[in-house]
Tab-separated table of C-alpha atoms in Angstrom:
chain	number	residue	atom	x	y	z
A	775	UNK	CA	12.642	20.518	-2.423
A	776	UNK	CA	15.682	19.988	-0.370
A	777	UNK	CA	18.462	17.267	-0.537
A	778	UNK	CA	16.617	15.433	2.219
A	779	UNK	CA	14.875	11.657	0.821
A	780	UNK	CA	11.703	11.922	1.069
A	781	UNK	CA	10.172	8.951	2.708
A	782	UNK	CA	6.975	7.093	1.297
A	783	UNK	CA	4.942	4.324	2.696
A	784	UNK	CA	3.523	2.019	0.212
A	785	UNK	CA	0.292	0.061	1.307
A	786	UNK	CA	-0.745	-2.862	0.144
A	787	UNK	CA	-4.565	-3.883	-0.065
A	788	UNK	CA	-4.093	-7.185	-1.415
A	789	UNK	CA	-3.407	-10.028	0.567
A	790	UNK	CA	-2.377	-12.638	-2.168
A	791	UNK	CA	1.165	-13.136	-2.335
A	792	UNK	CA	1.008	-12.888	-6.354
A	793	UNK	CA	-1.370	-9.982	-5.795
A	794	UNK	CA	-0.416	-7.723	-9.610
A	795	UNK	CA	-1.191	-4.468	-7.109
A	796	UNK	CA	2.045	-5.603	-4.526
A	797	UNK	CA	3.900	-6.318	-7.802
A	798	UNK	CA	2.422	-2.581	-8.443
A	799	UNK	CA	3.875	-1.633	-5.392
A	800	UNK	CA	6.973	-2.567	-6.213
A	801	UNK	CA	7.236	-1.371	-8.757
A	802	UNK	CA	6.949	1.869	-7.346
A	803	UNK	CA	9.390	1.351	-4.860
A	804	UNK	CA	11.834	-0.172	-7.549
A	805	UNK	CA	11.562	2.494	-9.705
A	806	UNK	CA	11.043	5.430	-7.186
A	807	UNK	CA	12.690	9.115	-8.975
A	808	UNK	CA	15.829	10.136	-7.265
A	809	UNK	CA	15.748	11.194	-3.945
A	810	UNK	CA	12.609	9.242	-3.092
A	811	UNK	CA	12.656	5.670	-0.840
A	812	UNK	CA	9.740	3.976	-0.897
A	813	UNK	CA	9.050	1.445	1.974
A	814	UNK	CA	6.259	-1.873	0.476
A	815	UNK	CA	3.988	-2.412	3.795
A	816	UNK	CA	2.298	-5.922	2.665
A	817	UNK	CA	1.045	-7.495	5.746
A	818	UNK	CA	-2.166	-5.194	6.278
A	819	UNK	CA	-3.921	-9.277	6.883
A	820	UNK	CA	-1.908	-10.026	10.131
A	821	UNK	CA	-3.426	-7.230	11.850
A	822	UNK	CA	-6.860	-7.210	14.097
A	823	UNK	CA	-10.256	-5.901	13.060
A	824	UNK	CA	-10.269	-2.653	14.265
A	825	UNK	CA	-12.350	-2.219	18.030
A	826	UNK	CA	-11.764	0.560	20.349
A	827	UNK	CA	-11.776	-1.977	23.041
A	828	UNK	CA	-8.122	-3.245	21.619
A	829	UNK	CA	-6.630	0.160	20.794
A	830	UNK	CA	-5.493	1.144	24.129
A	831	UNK	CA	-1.713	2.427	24.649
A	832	UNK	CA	0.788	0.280	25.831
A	833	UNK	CA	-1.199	-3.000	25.057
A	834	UNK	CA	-1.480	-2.687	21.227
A	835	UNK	CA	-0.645	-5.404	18.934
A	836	UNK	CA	2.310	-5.101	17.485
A	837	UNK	CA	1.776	-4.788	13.583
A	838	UNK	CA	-0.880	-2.119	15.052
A	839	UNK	CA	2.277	-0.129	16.673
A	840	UNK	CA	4.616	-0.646	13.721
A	841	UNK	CA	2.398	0.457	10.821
A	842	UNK	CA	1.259	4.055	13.125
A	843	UNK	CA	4.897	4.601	13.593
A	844	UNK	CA	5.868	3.463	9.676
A	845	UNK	CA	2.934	6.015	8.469
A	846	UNK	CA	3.947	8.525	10.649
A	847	UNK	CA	7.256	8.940	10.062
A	848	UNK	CA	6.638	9.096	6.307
A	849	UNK	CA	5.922	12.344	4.537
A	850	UNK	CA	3.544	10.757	2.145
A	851	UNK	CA	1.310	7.264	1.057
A	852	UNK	CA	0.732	5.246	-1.515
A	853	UNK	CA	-1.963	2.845	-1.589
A	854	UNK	CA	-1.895	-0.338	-4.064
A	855	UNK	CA	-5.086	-2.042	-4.266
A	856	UNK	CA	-7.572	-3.933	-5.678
A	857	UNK	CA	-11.459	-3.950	-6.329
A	858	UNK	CA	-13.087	-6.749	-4.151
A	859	UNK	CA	-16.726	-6.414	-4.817
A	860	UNK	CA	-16.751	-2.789	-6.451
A	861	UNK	CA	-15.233	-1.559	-3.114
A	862	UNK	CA	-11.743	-1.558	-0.795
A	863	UNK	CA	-10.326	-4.886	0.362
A	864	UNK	CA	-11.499	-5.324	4.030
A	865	UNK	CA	-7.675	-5.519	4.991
A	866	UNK	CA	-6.865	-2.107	3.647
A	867	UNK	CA	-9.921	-0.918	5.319
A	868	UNK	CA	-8.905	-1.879	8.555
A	869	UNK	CA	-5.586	-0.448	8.234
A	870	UNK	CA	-7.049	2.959	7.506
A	871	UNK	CA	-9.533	2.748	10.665
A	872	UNK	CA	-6.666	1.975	12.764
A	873	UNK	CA	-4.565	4.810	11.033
A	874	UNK	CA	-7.259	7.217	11.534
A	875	UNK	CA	-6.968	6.622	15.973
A	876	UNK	CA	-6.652	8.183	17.519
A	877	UNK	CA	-9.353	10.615	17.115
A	878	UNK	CA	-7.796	13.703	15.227
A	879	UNK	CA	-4.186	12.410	15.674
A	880	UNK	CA	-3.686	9.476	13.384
A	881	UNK	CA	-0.786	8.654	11.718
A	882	UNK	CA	-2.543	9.795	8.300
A	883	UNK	CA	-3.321	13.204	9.484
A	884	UNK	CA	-2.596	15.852	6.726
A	885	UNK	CA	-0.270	12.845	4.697
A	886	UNK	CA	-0.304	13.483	1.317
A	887	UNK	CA	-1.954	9.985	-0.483
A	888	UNK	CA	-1.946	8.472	-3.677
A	889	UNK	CA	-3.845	5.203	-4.612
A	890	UNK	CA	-3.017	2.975	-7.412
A	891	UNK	CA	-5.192	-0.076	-8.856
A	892	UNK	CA	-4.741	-3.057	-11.412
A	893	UNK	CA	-7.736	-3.938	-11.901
A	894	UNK	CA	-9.675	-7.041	-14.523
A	895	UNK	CA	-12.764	-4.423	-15.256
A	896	UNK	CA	-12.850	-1.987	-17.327
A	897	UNK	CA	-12.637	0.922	-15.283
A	898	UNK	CA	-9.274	-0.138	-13.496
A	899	UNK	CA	-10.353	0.017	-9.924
A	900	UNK	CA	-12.186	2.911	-10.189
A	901	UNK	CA	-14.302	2.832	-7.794
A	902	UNK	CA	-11.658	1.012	-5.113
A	903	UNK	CA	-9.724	4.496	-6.502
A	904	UNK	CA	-12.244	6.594	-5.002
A	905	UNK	CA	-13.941	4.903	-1.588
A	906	UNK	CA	-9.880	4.755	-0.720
A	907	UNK	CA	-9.695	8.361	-1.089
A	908	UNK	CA	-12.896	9.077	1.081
A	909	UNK	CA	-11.758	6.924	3.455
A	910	UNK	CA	-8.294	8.441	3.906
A	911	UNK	CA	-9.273	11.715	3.538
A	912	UNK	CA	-11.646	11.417	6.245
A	913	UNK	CA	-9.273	9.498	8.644
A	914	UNK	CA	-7.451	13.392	8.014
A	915	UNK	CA	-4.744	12.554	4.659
A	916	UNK	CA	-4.908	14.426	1.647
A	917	UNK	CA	-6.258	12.424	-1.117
A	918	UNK	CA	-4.589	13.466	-4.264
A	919	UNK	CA	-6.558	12.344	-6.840
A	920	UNK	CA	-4.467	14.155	-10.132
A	921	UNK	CA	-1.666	10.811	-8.414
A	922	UNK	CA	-3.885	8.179	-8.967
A	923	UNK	CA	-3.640	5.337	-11.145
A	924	UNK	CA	-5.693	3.228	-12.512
A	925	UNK	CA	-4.823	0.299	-14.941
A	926	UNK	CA	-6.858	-2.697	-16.222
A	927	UNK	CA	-4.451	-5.974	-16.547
A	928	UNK	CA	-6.252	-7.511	-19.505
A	929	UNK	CA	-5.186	-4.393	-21.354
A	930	UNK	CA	-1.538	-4.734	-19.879
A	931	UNK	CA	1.025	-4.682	-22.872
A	932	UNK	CA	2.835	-7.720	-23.495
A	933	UNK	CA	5.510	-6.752	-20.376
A	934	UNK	CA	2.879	-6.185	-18.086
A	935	UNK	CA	3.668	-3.907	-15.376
A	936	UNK	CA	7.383	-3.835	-16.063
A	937	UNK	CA	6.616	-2.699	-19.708
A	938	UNK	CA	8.305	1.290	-19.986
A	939	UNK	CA	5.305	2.656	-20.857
A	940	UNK	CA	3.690	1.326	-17.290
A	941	UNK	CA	6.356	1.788	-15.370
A	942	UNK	CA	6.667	5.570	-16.627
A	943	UNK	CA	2.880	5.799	-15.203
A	944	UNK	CA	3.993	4.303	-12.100
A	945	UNK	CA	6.807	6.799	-11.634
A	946	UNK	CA	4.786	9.872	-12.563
A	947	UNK	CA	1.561	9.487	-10.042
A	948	UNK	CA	4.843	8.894	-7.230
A	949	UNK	CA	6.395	11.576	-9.157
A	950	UNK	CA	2.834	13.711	-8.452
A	951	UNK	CA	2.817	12.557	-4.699
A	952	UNK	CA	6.163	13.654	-4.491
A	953	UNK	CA	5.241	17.442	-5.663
A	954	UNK	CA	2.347	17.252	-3.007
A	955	UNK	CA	5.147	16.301	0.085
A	956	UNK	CA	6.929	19.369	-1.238
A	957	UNK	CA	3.620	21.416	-1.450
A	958	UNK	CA	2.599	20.605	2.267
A	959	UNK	CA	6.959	20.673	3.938
């Protein structure tokens, strides 16, 4: 890859301020390999429900405007999540719908994406893992599953996510992303 940063968006599905997946986040972002920047989007909760009515140019609210433009303007995403009800957190869900407008140009189209879950089952977030990457990849990203990451806190060593052994996980599914920006530039 070139000596250019590549720029990722981290997104945020939890809306609890001591959410473990936005301390997931950043860790990413704290711990991002050389030559990577990695931008923690947390406030998927302030924006509307998604309605065609409201998504008209020039009158959109503003969280609306700023994630497009963040999402955009990055080369690749990274989703942080967690399971509500064996399924993705309303708030991320909206943020996808109004990633995927407009119709075959959203800000997700052909983005390179990466989802990461703490979960307390035993599967990790599994299945938030997967509806995330159906969901993106139909809004038009490129759900990279071989990036994902799925880890169950109650079997979080004793330094939880900040332990090296996590934190090396962390770094290689961004690390994986990161090989998929350079794949698709």
């Amino acid at each position: 890859m070139s000596d250019r940063t590549v720029e990722l968006v981290a997104l945020v599905g939890s809306l609890r301020a001591a959410s473990v997946n936005r301390q997931l986040a950043q860790v990413a972002a704290d711990n991002a390999p050389a030559g990577v920047d990695i931008t923690v989007v947390d406030d998927l909760g302030s924006l509307p429900f998604y309605s065609e009515d409201i998504d008209v140019e020039g009158a959109l609210h503003d969280g609306v405007v700023a994630l497009r433009e963040s999402v955009a303007k990055a080369d690749g995403v990274l989703i942080a999540t967690p399971e509500y009800n064996g399924t993705i957190p309303a708030a991320l869900k909206n943020a996808i719908d109004w990633l995927s407008r407009p119709y075959g140009a959203g800000a997700l189209g052909g983005k390179p994406v990466a989802v990461l879950s703490a979960g307390l089952g035993q599967y990790g977030g599994q299945w938030t893992r997967e509806d995330t990457r159906k969901s993106v990849g139909i809004a038009g990203a490129r759900a990279i599953e071989e990036a994902d990451l799925g880890l169950q806190i109650p079997a979080l060593p004793e330094g939880g996510l900040t332990d090296p052994t996590i934190v090396a996980k962390v770094v290689a599914s961004v690390a994986r992303l990161v090989d998929e920006v350079a794949i698709s530039a």
